[in-house]
Amino acid sequence: MAEKLDVLLKEKRVFKPSKNFVEQTNVKEWMNKHGIKTYDDLLEKSQDTEWFWEEMSKIFLEFYSPYKKVMEWKPPYVKWFTGAKYNIVHDALDKHAKGKNKSKLAYIWEGEPGDVEKYTYEELYHEVNRLANGLKSIGIKKGDHVGIYLPMIPALPIAMLACAKIGAIHAVVFSGFSAHALHERMVDCSAKAVITCDGFYRRGKTVPLKKQTDEAVANTPKIKNTIVFKRTGETVPWNAGKDLWWHELLEKQDDECETEKMDANDTIFVLYTSGTTGAPKGVLHSHAGYALGISATMSWVFDIKDDDVWWCAADVGWITGHSYIVYAPLMLGTTSVMYEGAPDTPKPDRWWEIIEKYKVSILYTSPTSIRMFMSFGEDWVEKHNLSSLRLLGSVGEPINPEAWIWYYKHIGNKKCQIMDTWWQTETGHHCITPLPITDLKPGSGTKPFPGVSADVFDDSGKPVKNAGGSLVLLKPWPGMLRGLYKAPERFQETYWKKYPKRYLTGDMARLDEDGYFWVQGRADDVLSIAGHRIGNSEVESALVSHPKVAEAAVIGRPSEIKGESIVAFVRLMKGVEESDDLKKELFNHVGEEIGKIARPEEIWFVKDLPKTRSGKIMRRVIKSKALGKEVGDTSTLANPEAVDEIKTIV
Ligand code: PRX
């Protein structure tokens, strides 16, 4: 039987951008130039994929030498701009440092204690060159892997750019990951060196990083050197002969360094992401295709103008940071804000203070953060003048309409459209996303980016309308992953086996009558209740829409009668009393929001929910604990202690 997901939550509100706003957008300007009148026309014309992406490349890429073919598709492998010589660092840095953006700020960085550093494009270029020369001086060459284990400090983008500049492949590991996680990734990619720092600031304390790095690289003979950036100045263990201070290594280096002319399809980086089973997957991206995808999406989705101040408040350790803190903003010559620390340090208005201080015009964050700010309350926001904001973004998980509306009202002051961008580590850049000219429906990522082609399939590979199914991408896009490092079978199996020549995203979605996509969450996060399939995230969204609920995680418990029954773990807003009456209220509330079928059989109040370092609630861990199964490795969780909050209920 065809797999169906009953989408019971129906969001009907539509938010249209103002005519004046639409008229001034980058995308509209391009449409006018090409005689394209409407959004639908744009989506249709851009399905001439090679024509469209070639047009885009004329705007965003400068090749060292011309390409032979725009795209070469030998499923499941794609190549873009074959035969060309290219390096993303030319577009991200070199051309700005020698051109009109020379004195423009690339980064305004604020440390958690309040220290500020600013880098112009020219300054950033010189720092990158010095490190690139430093790397060469210790024997790092084109094609070598370099691990980067750094917090949100300018050294992180500098390290990535320095690697890419000389053709070395960076493998950034999120600084919140454990020594074990770093070790595993460094061994997998055979890194020759690791770049880290002494420590960094988080919630008013210093977090040591060098110690953890030492632990991680203790049994990795391939790693010859550890380069250590001095951030906190704390005393660190030192291995003479192996460890090098960043500042000492750079002291004698020239601040010019020739950028390696790479093949357009050479790998730029590997980034590890978790799968449903087994070791993390090393997702591979390459220079020119990736560069084109990220710059085109950033320019059109976020409508970047010369005077914008952009803040993507993710961590560079994730794909969001790789694409939209480091490479894309630099390619567009944008000024970015970067912040080191916690959002509630010293107080829950730190973000709003930063936006006011630097006149941030575009903010890009995640639903988890938005819900956290909701639970802090509006008062913290209202203390600040956020009138510089003109556009907002969301990424990482489905945004529940309640959070969408709060973001729209309280952060955007009802004048900023919200770009709910759906994409993955594997896609490299936004794939399903509104443009600033799109009518928005809260909770929907709207339509594919021009040149991208998506659909929702049932189990037999037939397109389904207005019912849940598997989200698939129908043809290659520029930032498409080029494989999994050293795991070609897993690449084939994970993404290409179910529907040959179509990319399986692993997400469930619904396509509505207007062609809008509603992403429900991962395929393995779908409940089967009395023959109906319901997205866990839908029930969670309904719970969170209750004013007393801060966060919720929903799992399915095997039930003889219904297939599965719903169990919810709920964190309440500060100051709300737990009671049986409230449980009843929430039970009824879900019934009202979605339908009786989605009402949880049990609701448990918890103080915290186990989350990944990127803030995603770990339903799998919660489910294992609740069902009395092996929980497995919790070392990559942000708050492993929260697992104890989950009761075993069988
Ligand atoms: O399930 C989708 C969810 O995040 C997954 C990708 O995770 P990751 O590779 O860590 O990259 C996150 C940042 C791009 C997707 O398979 N996801 C991401 N964005 C959205 C989303 N789900 C719904 N709406 C989104 N806007």
XYZ file of C-alpha atoms and ligand atoms in Angstrom:
676
model
C 0.000 0.000 0.000
C 1.225 3.415 -0.854
C 2.688 5.203 2.127
C 0.473 8.084 3.104
C 0.952 10.722 5.681
C -2.190 12.362 6.801
C -1.539 15.964 7.279
C -4.138 17.131 9.658
C -2.748 20.514 10.502
C -4.000 23.028 7.995
C -2.513 26.486 8.044
C -4.581 28.914 6.020
C -3.010 32.317 6.584
C -1.157 33.914 3.655
C 1.349 36.764 3.995
C 2.036 38.742 0.858
C 5.115 40.908 0.393
C 4.415 44.575 -0.346
C 4.550 45.675 -3.963
C 7.288 48.209 -3.271
C 9.409 45.601 -1.607
C 8.962 43.152 -4.469
C 9.919 45.767 -7.056
C 13.322 46.444 -5.491
C 14.417 42.810 -5.073
C 17.408 41.277 -6.808
C 15.282 38.506 -8.232
C 12.721 40.907 -9.678
C 15.457 42.958 -11.294
C 16.768 39.798 -12.969
C 13.267 38.795 -14.084
C 12.719 42.217 -15.642
C 15.985 41.897 -17.532
C 14.925 38.516 -18.898
C 11.341 39.452 -19.702
C 9.946 37.132 -17.036
C 6.716 38.513 -15.586
C 5.608 36.261 -12.761
C 7.034 34.025 -10.038
C 5.418 30.989 -11.665
C 6.996 31.898 -15.020
C 10.345 32.176 -13.318
C 9.983 28.720 -11.784
C 8.958 27.270 -15.123
C 11.649 28.931 -17.258
C 14.363 28.017 -14.771
C 13.576 24.352 -15.366
C 15.817 24.724 -18.399
C 18.413 23.901 -15.790
C 21.600 24.326 -17.740
C 20.480 27.632 -19.222
C 19.419 28.923 -15.814
C 22.544 27.963 -13.896
C 24.783 29.179 -16.685
C 23.032 32.560 -16.478
C 23.562 32.547 -12.716
C 27.228 31.670 -13.092
C 27.715 34.784 -15.232
C 26.679 36.877 -12.229
C 28.406 35.046 -9.401
C 31.486 33.144 -10.603
C 34.819 34.225 -12.056
C 36.635 31.243 -13.550
C 40.396 31.162 -14.150
C 39.775 29.315 -17.404
C 36.571 28.509 -19.315
C 34.448 25.390 -18.848
C 33.472 22.891 -21.531
C 30.081 21.828 -20.220
C 27.766 23.445 -17.691
C 26.689 20.101 -16.267
C 27.520 16.449 -16.707
C 25.061 14.052 -15.053
C 26.002 10.419 -14.698
C 23.639 9.315 -11.959
C 24.260 9.441 -9.087
C 27.288 11.635 -9.793
C 27.175 15.147 -11.180
C 29.858 17.549 -12.360
C 29.448 21.270 -12.919
C 31.494 23.479 -15.229
C 33.727 20.641 -16.387
C 37.172 21.529 -17.577
C 37.262 24.951 -15.871
C 39.854 26.087 -13.382
C 38.309 27.709 -10.345
C 38.790 28.397 -6.642
C 36.007 29.681 -4.384
C 38.540 31.817 -2.502
C 39.057 33.958 -5.565
C 35.372 34.952 -5.466
C 35.130 35.051 -1.682
C 38.241 37.063 -0.973
C 40.851 37.788 -3.620
C 38.633 39.802 -5.939
C 37.248 41.919 -3.070
C 40.628 42.601 -1.487
C 41.882 43.963 -4.785
C 38.613 45.643 -5.759
C 36.010 48.072 -4.526
C 35.229 46.145 -1.329
C 38.813 46.385 -0.120
C 37.962 48.625 2.841
C 34.491 47.270 3.436
C 33.939 45.231 6.595
C 33.711 41.505 5.990
C 33.123 40.586 9.650
C 32.086 42.398 12.774
C 32.785 39.893 15.506
C 31.720 40.144 19.115
C 33.112 37.890 21.815
C 30.909 36.832 24.681
C 32.742 39.054 27.219
C 32.027 42.024 24.906
C 35.333 42.344 23.047
C 34.921 43.347 19.396
C 37.053 42.716 16.313
C 36.424 44.031 12.830
C 37.985 42.769 9.618
C 37.875 44.548 6.292
C 38.067 42.370 3.185
C 41.683 43.393 2.761
C 42.576 42.541 6.358
C 40.835 39.204 6.137
C 42.657 38.475 2.895
C 46.048 39.124 4.503
C 45.251 36.952 7.547
C 44.133 34.127 5.303
C 47.268 34.442 3.192
C 49.507 34.315 6.242
C 47.862 31.176 7.538
C 47.862 29.627 4.054
C 51.625 30.197 3.885
C 51.945 28.837 7.419
C 50.122 25.659 6.432
C 52.367 25.245 3.417
C 55.426 25.714 5.623
C 54.438 22.656 7.690
C 53.942 20.552 4.583
C 50.191 20.837 3.956
C 49.520 20.431 0.248
C 46.662 20.434 -2.225
C 44.372 17.454 -1.540
C 45.456 17.020 2.122
C 42.785 16.973 4.815
C 42.953 19.459 7.672
C 40.713 19.199 10.734
C 39.333 22.430 12.159
C 37.992 22.388 15.723
C 37.297 25.997 16.577
C 34.519 27.983 18.245
C 32.775 31.025 16.803
C 35.834 33.254 16.508
C 37.290 34.858 13.351
C 40.064 32.249 13.300
C 37.447 29.740 12.126
C 36.546 31.330 8.763
C 40.204 32.301 8.360
C 41.273 28.669 8.794
C 38.677 27.407 6.318
C 39.614 29.977 3.702
C 43.329 29.314 4.161
C 42.789 25.600 3.514
C 40.598 26.218 0.465
C 43.112 28.750 -0.836
C 45.887 26.167 -1.102
C 43.558 23.372 -2.209
C 43.596 21.523 1.128
C 40.279 19.974 2.148
C 38.891 21.190 5.450
C 36.898 19.013 7.822
C 35.330 21.322 10.389
C 34.099 19.649 13.546
C 31.640 21.602 15.682
C 33.443 22.874 18.794
C 30.675 21.552 21.016
C 31.378 17.979 19.963
C 33.311 15.680 22.251
C 36.918 14.515 21.895
C 35.519 11.144 20.857
C 33.514 12.674 18.006
C 36.545 14.683 16.843
C 38.757 11.609 16.959
C 36.328 9.548 14.903
C 36.104 12.206 12.191
C 39.852 12.890 12.072
C 40.584 9.187 11.655
C 37.941 8.812 8.956
C 39.364 11.607 6.810
C 43.071 10.918 7.611
C 43.699 14.537 8.588
C 47.342 15.666 8.560
C 46.862 18.606 10.928
C 44.253 20.040 13.264
C 43.593 23.701 13.921
C 42.117 24.526 17.331
C 42.391 27.098 20.149
C 43.171 27.177 23.845
C 39.568 27.740 24.847
C 36.563 30.012 24.395
C 33.855 31.790 26.347
C 30.424 30.333 26.926
C 27.935 31.480 29.594
C 30.562 33.523 31.380
C 33.021 30.638 31.718
C 35.882 29.423 29.582
C 35.533 26.113 27.792
C 38.876 24.371 27.213
C 39.363 23.086 23.695
C 43.069 22.284 23.471
C 42.791 19.612 26.163
C 40.013 17.910 24.267
C 41.921 18.156 21.011
C 44.914 16.459 22.639
C 42.692 13.630 23.774
C 41.236 13.306 20.287
C 44.549 13.260 18.436
C 46.491 11.139 20.930
C 46.177 8.029 18.766
C 46.079 9.523 15.316
C 49.608 9.059 13.902
C 48.639 10.765 10.642
C 48.198 14.096 12.454
C 51.603 15.718 12.432
C 50.701 19.114 13.894
C 48.156 20.873 16.063
C 47.922 24.597 15.406
C 46.617 26.477 18.442
C 44.983 29.891 18.273
C 45.227 31.892 21.506
C 41.734 33.042 22.482
C 41.462 32.983 26.284
C 45.141 32.973 27.240
C 44.630 30.112 29.692
C 47.413 27.626 30.334
C 47.236 24.627 28.048
C 49.059 21.281 27.916
C 51.794 21.436 25.306
C 53.420 18.776 23.130
C 56.675 20.249 21.904
C 57.444 19.272 18.323
C 53.786 18.702 17.482
C 51.971 21.782 18.781
C 52.388 25.176 17.168
C 51.004 28.496 18.308
C 49.038 30.112 15.487
C 50.614 33.532 16.156
C 54.139 32.115 16.128
C 53.538 30.179 12.932
C 52.181 33.297 11.235
C 54.838 35.684 12.529
C 57.244 35.132 9.692
C 54.732 34.495 6.933
C 54.198 36.670 3.897
C 50.742 38.213 3.615
C 50.431 37.374 -0.074
C 49.807 33.800 -1.172
C 48.834 32.621 -4.586
C 45.455 30.927 -4.735
C 45.650 27.380 -6.051
C 43.914 27.056 -9.418
C 41.726 24.036 -8.766
C 39.701 21.931 -11.117
C 36.127 23.249 -10.817
C 35.048 19.836 -9.492
C 37.812 19.335 -6.930
C 36.618 18.841 -3.364
C 36.461 21.967 -1.235
C 35.467 20.310 2.047
C 34.104 17.311 3.850
C 31.488 17.861 6.537
C 30.214 15.060 8.735
C 26.521 14.614 9.376
C 24.670 11.910 11.247
C 22.602 9.266 9.527
C 19.921 7.065 10.988
C 22.472 4.338 11.587
C 26.207 3.876 11.835
C 29.128 6.284 11.824
C 28.689 9.879 10.657
C 28.651 10.401 6.914
C 31.401 12.532 5.360
C 29.475 14.692 2.899
C 31.659 15.981 0.053
C 31.249 19.323 -1.707
C 33.260 20.771 -4.547
C 34.442 24.230 -5.529
C 32.444 25.669 -8.428
C 29.026 24.016 -8.090
C 28.846 24.704 -4.379
C 30.029 28.293 -4.882
C 27.320 28.932 -7.455
C 24.499 27.407 -5.416
C 25.263 29.276 -2.207
C 25.846 32.673 -3.808
C 22.761 32.551 -6.046
C 20.480 31.469 -3.192
C 21.870 34.026 -0.763
C 21.508 36.842 -3.275
C 17.942 35.968 -4.227
C 16.456 34.518 -1.056
C 17.930 37.103 1.283
C 18.026 39.823 -1.328
C 21.481 40.936 -0.262
C 22.261 44.580 -1.021
C 25.523 46.431 -0.695
C 24.610 48.108 2.596
C 23.079 45.105 4.341
C 24.389 43.878 7.667
C 23.829 40.143 7.655
C 23.615 37.914 10.686
C 23.350 34.179 10.269
C 23.266 33.176 13.912
C 24.156 29.518 13.332
C 27.505 27.947 14.178
C 30.120 27.645 11.444
C 30.526 24.008 12.530
C 27.304 23.159 10.677
C 26.504 23.453 6.987
C 24.443 26.594 7.638
C 27.567 28.328 8.883
C 29.803 26.955 6.128
C 27.452 28.213 3.430
C 25.883 31.326 4.922
C 28.433 32.666 7.430
C 31.616 31.921 5.541
C 31.432 31.359 1.809
C 28.243 32.950 0.447
C 28.330 36.284 2.331
C 31.978 36.732 1.376
C 31.276 35.898 -2.270
C 28.631 38.626 -2.281
C 30.942 41.120 -0.549
C 28.571 41.356 2.431
C 29.246 42.600 5.960
C 28.448 39.831 8.459
C 28.013 39.847 12.210
C 29.495 36.923 14.115
C 28.936 36.276 17.831
C 30.912 33.920 20.041
C 28.670 33.155 22.963
C 25.344 32.132 24.430
C 22.140 33.996 23.521
C 21.214 34.600 27.170
C 24.582 35.854 28.429
C 24.681 38.107 30.296
C 20.905 38.466 29.807
C 18.249 37.024 27.496
C 18.380 40.128 25.277
C 21.951 39.682 24.025
C 20.835 39.041 20.440
C 18.526 42.049 20.360
C 21.304 44.205 21.768
C 23.612 43.011 18.984
C 21.013 43.705 16.288
C 20.440 47.213 17.629
C 24.147 47.955 18.037
C 25.268 46.880 14.562
C 22.001 47.688 12.769
C 21.599 44.162 11.505
C 19.250 44.193 8.523
C 18.751 40.430 7.978
C 18.612 37.768 10.680
C 18.767 34.050 9.861
C 18.147 31.575 12.689
C 16.379 28.370 13.670
C 12.905 27.560 15.006
C 14.526 26.157 18.170
C 16.093 29.533 18.899
C 12.850 31.331 18.135
C 10.942 29.099 20.557
C 13.614 29.692 23.185
C 13.209 33.451 22.818
C 9.436 33.025 22.986
C 9.846 31.293 26.322
C 12.020 34.182 27.613
C 9.107 36.518 26.840
C 8.606 39.588 24.634
C 9.783 42.074 27.270
C 13.389 41.312 26.435
C 12.780 42.124 22.794
C 10.817 45.278 23.442
C 13.728 46.933 25.231
C 15.499 47.251 21.873
C 15.114 49.088 18.613
C 15.068 46.410 15.915
C 13.893 48.719 13.141
C 17.030 48.011 11.064
C 15.652 44.521 10.262
C 14.123 44.145 6.817
C 14.055 40.385 6.247
C 14.117 37.266 8.432
C 15.085 33.661 7.860
C 14.476 30.260 9.421
C 16.325 26.981 8.922
C 16.957 23.546 10.346
C 13.557 22.108 11.173
C 9.914 22.689 10.404
C 8.795 25.954 11.956
C 5.487 25.666 13.739
C 3.044 28.410 12.726
C 2.943 29.720 16.308
C 6.695 30.396 16.313
C 6.464 31.801 12.787
C 3.852 34.317 13.856
C 5.794 35.278 16.991
C 8.947 35.829 14.931
C 6.963 37.854 12.405
C 5.254 40.002 15.044
C 7.838 40.495 17.745
C 11.125 40.419 15.838
C 10.044 41.574 12.399
C 7.453 44.065 13.639
C 5.059 42.705 10.997
C 7.109 44.243 8.217
C 9.677 41.523 7.476
C 8.891 38.509 5.321
C 10.218 35.217 6.703
C 12.295 33.017 4.432
C 11.726 29.457 5.698
C 14.561 27.725 3.885
C 14.569 23.954 3.548
C 17.872 22.293 2.765
C 20.447 19.847 4.128
C 24.162 19.300 4.632
C 23.894 17.228 1.464
C 22.210 19.899 -0.644
C 24.779 22.575 0.253
C 22.296 25.425 -0.152
C 18.581 26.260 0.004
C 16.500 23.993 -2.223
C 12.919 24.660 -1.152
C 12.534 28.225 -0.067
C 10.485 31.333 -0.581
C 11.953 34.253 -2.451
C 11.152 37.722 -1.148
C 8.529 37.926 -3.911
C 6.684 34.794 -2.729
C 3.352 34.798 -0.874
C 4.061 33.050 2.406
C 2.099 30.440 4.318
C 3.477 30.065 7.864
C 5.022 26.631 8.269
C 5.600 26.024 4.559
C 8.990 26.354 2.863
C 6.838 27.292 -0.167
C 8.382 26.258 -3.516
C 11.687 25.060 -4.957
C 14.362 27.640 -5.632
C 14.482 28.388 -9.391
C 16.435 25.693 -11.208
C 15.644 23.151 -8.490
C 13.022 20.511 -9.098
C 11.216 18.702 -6.257
C 8.236 16.431 -5.723
C 6.559 14.197 -3.177
C 6.434 10.476 -3.988
C 4.566 7.530 -2.546
C 6.376 4.254 -1.946
C 5.987 3.136 -5.533
C 7.510 6.354 -6.868
C 4.253 7.979 -7.958
C 3.793 11.681 -7.253
C 1.208 12.372 -4.546
C -0.749 15.581 -4.048
C -2.180 16.761 -0.771
C -1.060 13.705 1.112
C 2.202 12.914 2.823
C 5.046 11.125 1.071
C 8.780 11.190 0.501
C 10.347 14.468 -0.491
C 12.566 13.942 -3.548
C 14.691 16.176 -5.727
C 14.235 15.278 -9.362
C 17.413 16.517 -10.975
C 20.854 17.671 -9.921
C 21.447 21.130 -8.473
C 24.799 22.941 -8.233
C 25.498 22.301 -4.545
C 24.554 18.631 -4.709
C 26.849 16.449 -2.649
C 29.465 14.649 -4.716
C 29.443 11.536 -2.600
C 30.239 10.336 0.903
C 33.902 10.167 1.777
C 35.175 6.610 1.322
C 31.584 5.273 1.301
C 30.244 5.017 -2.259
C 27.850 2.158 -1.389
C 26.352 4.082 1.469
C 25.922 7.069 -0.860
C 24.044 4.915 -3.358
C 22.019 3.139 -0.708
C 20.994 6.202 1.311
C 20.014 8.599 -1.432
C 19.538 6.813 -4.757
C 18.251 3.314 -4.171
C 14.590 3.883 -3.378
C 13.867 5.932 -6.516
C 16.633 5.471 -9.140
C 18.068 8.746 -10.491
C 15.998 10.740 -7.968
C 17.549 12.115 -4.808
C 15.826 10.827 -1.680
C 15.958 13.547 0.962
C 14.841 11.316 3.832
C 12.161 13.862 4.744
C 8.404 13.455 4.619
C 6.419 16.256 3.044
C 3.091 17.227 1.575
C 2.513 19.216 -1.582
C -0.649 21.315 -1.316
C -3.084 22.449 -3.982
C -1.006 25.597 -4.670
C 2.217 23.645 -5.151
C 3.538 24.613 -1.701
C 5.725 22.122 0.139
C 5.081 21.348 3.803
C 8.047 19.485 5.225
C 6.979 17.297 8.145
C 10.334 16.071 9.374
C 12.441 13.019 8.860
C 10.896 9.861 7.465
C 11.875 7.955 10.573
C 10.013 10.490 12.698
C 6.573 9.594 11.505
C 3.895 8.064 13.691
C 1.478 5.434 12.529
C -1.757 5.842 14.440
C -4.695 3.621 13.623
C -3.648 3.370 10.006
C -3.019 7.079 9.700
C 0.420 8.478 9.448
C 1.046 11.652 11.418
C 4.262 13.642 11.592
C 5.704 13.798 15.117
C 6.483 17.415 14.414
C 2.823 18.175 13.780
C 1.806 16.981 17.219
C 4.748 18.837 18.720
C 3.765 21.947 16.840
C 0.229 21.674 18.203
C 1.515 21.278 21.756
C 3.900 24.197 21.439
C 1.088 26.380 20.148
C -0.387 26.179 23.671
C 0.698 29.301 25.579
C 1.960 27.294 28.573
C 4.246 25.003 26.552
C 7.855 25.877 25.749
C 8.986 22.694 23.995
C 7.670 19.262 23.217
C 8.909 15.935 21.890
C 6.549 13.285 20.695
C 7.235 9.601 20.181
C 5.197 6.591 19.147
C 4.769 3.681 21.549
C 3.802 0.356 19.980
C 0.139 -0.263 20.638
C -1.705 -3.437 19.825
C -4.865 -1.642 18.935
C -3.715 1.442 17.127
C -0.314 0.451 15.756
C 1.251 3.229 17.750
C 0.030 5.522 20.464
C 1.377 8.989 21.047
C 3.476 9.857 24.072
C 4.516 13.468 24.617
C 7.303 14.921 26.723
C 6.636 18.555 27.447
C 8.703 21.367 28.897
C 6.505 24.127 30.276
C 7.081 27.875 30.155
C 8.884 29.338 33.176
C 6.634 29.670 36.208
C 3.844 27.398 34.928
C 2.649 24.824 37.490
C 2.516 21.171 36.483
C -0.884 19.592 37.087
C -3.212 16.875 35.881
C -5.642 19.549 34.792
C -3.008 21.027 32.538
C -2.391 17.588 31.026
C -6.077 17.399 30.212
C -5.990 20.866 28.750
C -3.074 19.938 26.472
C -4.758 16.704 25.480
C -7.836 18.642 24.396
C -5.754 21.329 22.787
C -4.032 18.829 20.460
C -7.452 17.369 19.698
C -8.635 20.802 18.692
C -5.543 21.681 16.707
C -5.160 18.471 14.709
C -7.998 16.107 15.511
C -8.842 13.531 18.140
C -6.650 10.948 16.503
C -3.510 12.927 17.284
C -4.205 13.373 20.999
C -1.356 11.972 23.090
C -2.202 8.989 25.206
C 0.283 10.157 27.792
C 1.895 13.469 28.594
C 4.982 13.750 30.791
C 6.340 17.034 32.100
C 10.122 17.334 31.977
C 12.618 20.037 32.949
C 14.660 19.616 29.771
C 14.729 17.599 26.551
C 17.859 15.921 25.127
C 19.147 17.935 22.172
C 21.909 17.823 19.616
C 24.488 20.561 19.717
C 22.624 22.266 16.914
C 19.513 22.393 19.056
C 17.451 19.639 17.511
C 15.435 17.571 19.922
C 16.717 13.986 19.800
C 13.526 12.019 19.430
C 15.453 8.822 18.763
C 17.240 9.033 22.106
C 13.999 9.945 23.880
C 12.197 7.054 22.250
C 14.879 4.516 23.171
C 14.911 5.685 26.783
C 11.127 5.783 27.055
C 10.736 2.345 25.538
C 13.459 0.855 27.707
C 15.851 0.223 24.843
C 19.597 0.797 24.546
C 20.098 4.571 24.400
C 23.553 4.352 22.811
C 26.208 7.050 22.665
C 24.986 10.320 24.164
C 28.368 12.076 24.013
C 27.347 14.279 21.103
C 24.291 15.631 22.912
C 24.333 19.198 24.182
C 22.728 18.094 27.458
C 23.188 14.354 28.047
C 21.816 14.778 31.578
C 18.394 15.523 30.090
C 18.153 11.846 29.121
C 17.609 11.115 32.826
C 14.487 13.266 32.717
C 12.840 10.814 30.348
C 10.913 8.113 32.161
C 10.903 4.554 30.917
C 7.234 3.975 30.312
C 6.912 0.344 29.269
O 14.660 17.381 8.101
C 15.117 18.502 7.398
C 15.515 19.581 8.390
O 16.889 19.417 8.628
C 17.398 18.341 7.838
C 18.795 18.653 7.390
O 19.612 18.758 8.496
P 21.118 19.234 8.340
O 21.791 18.446 7.293
O 21.698 19.212 9.713
O 21.043 20.715 7.825
C 20.358 21.667 8.563
C 20.557 23.028 7.958
C 20.280 23.139 6.525
C 16.419 18.219 6.692
O 16.477 16.940 6.101
N 15.264 20.926 7.858
C 16.176 21.836 7.473
N 15.575 22.991 7.130
C 14.249 22.809 7.280
C 14.049 21.485 7.727
N 12.814 20.987 7.944
C 11.761 21.798 7.707
N 11.885 23.074 7.301
C 13.088 23.626 7.075
N 13.187 24.899 6.690
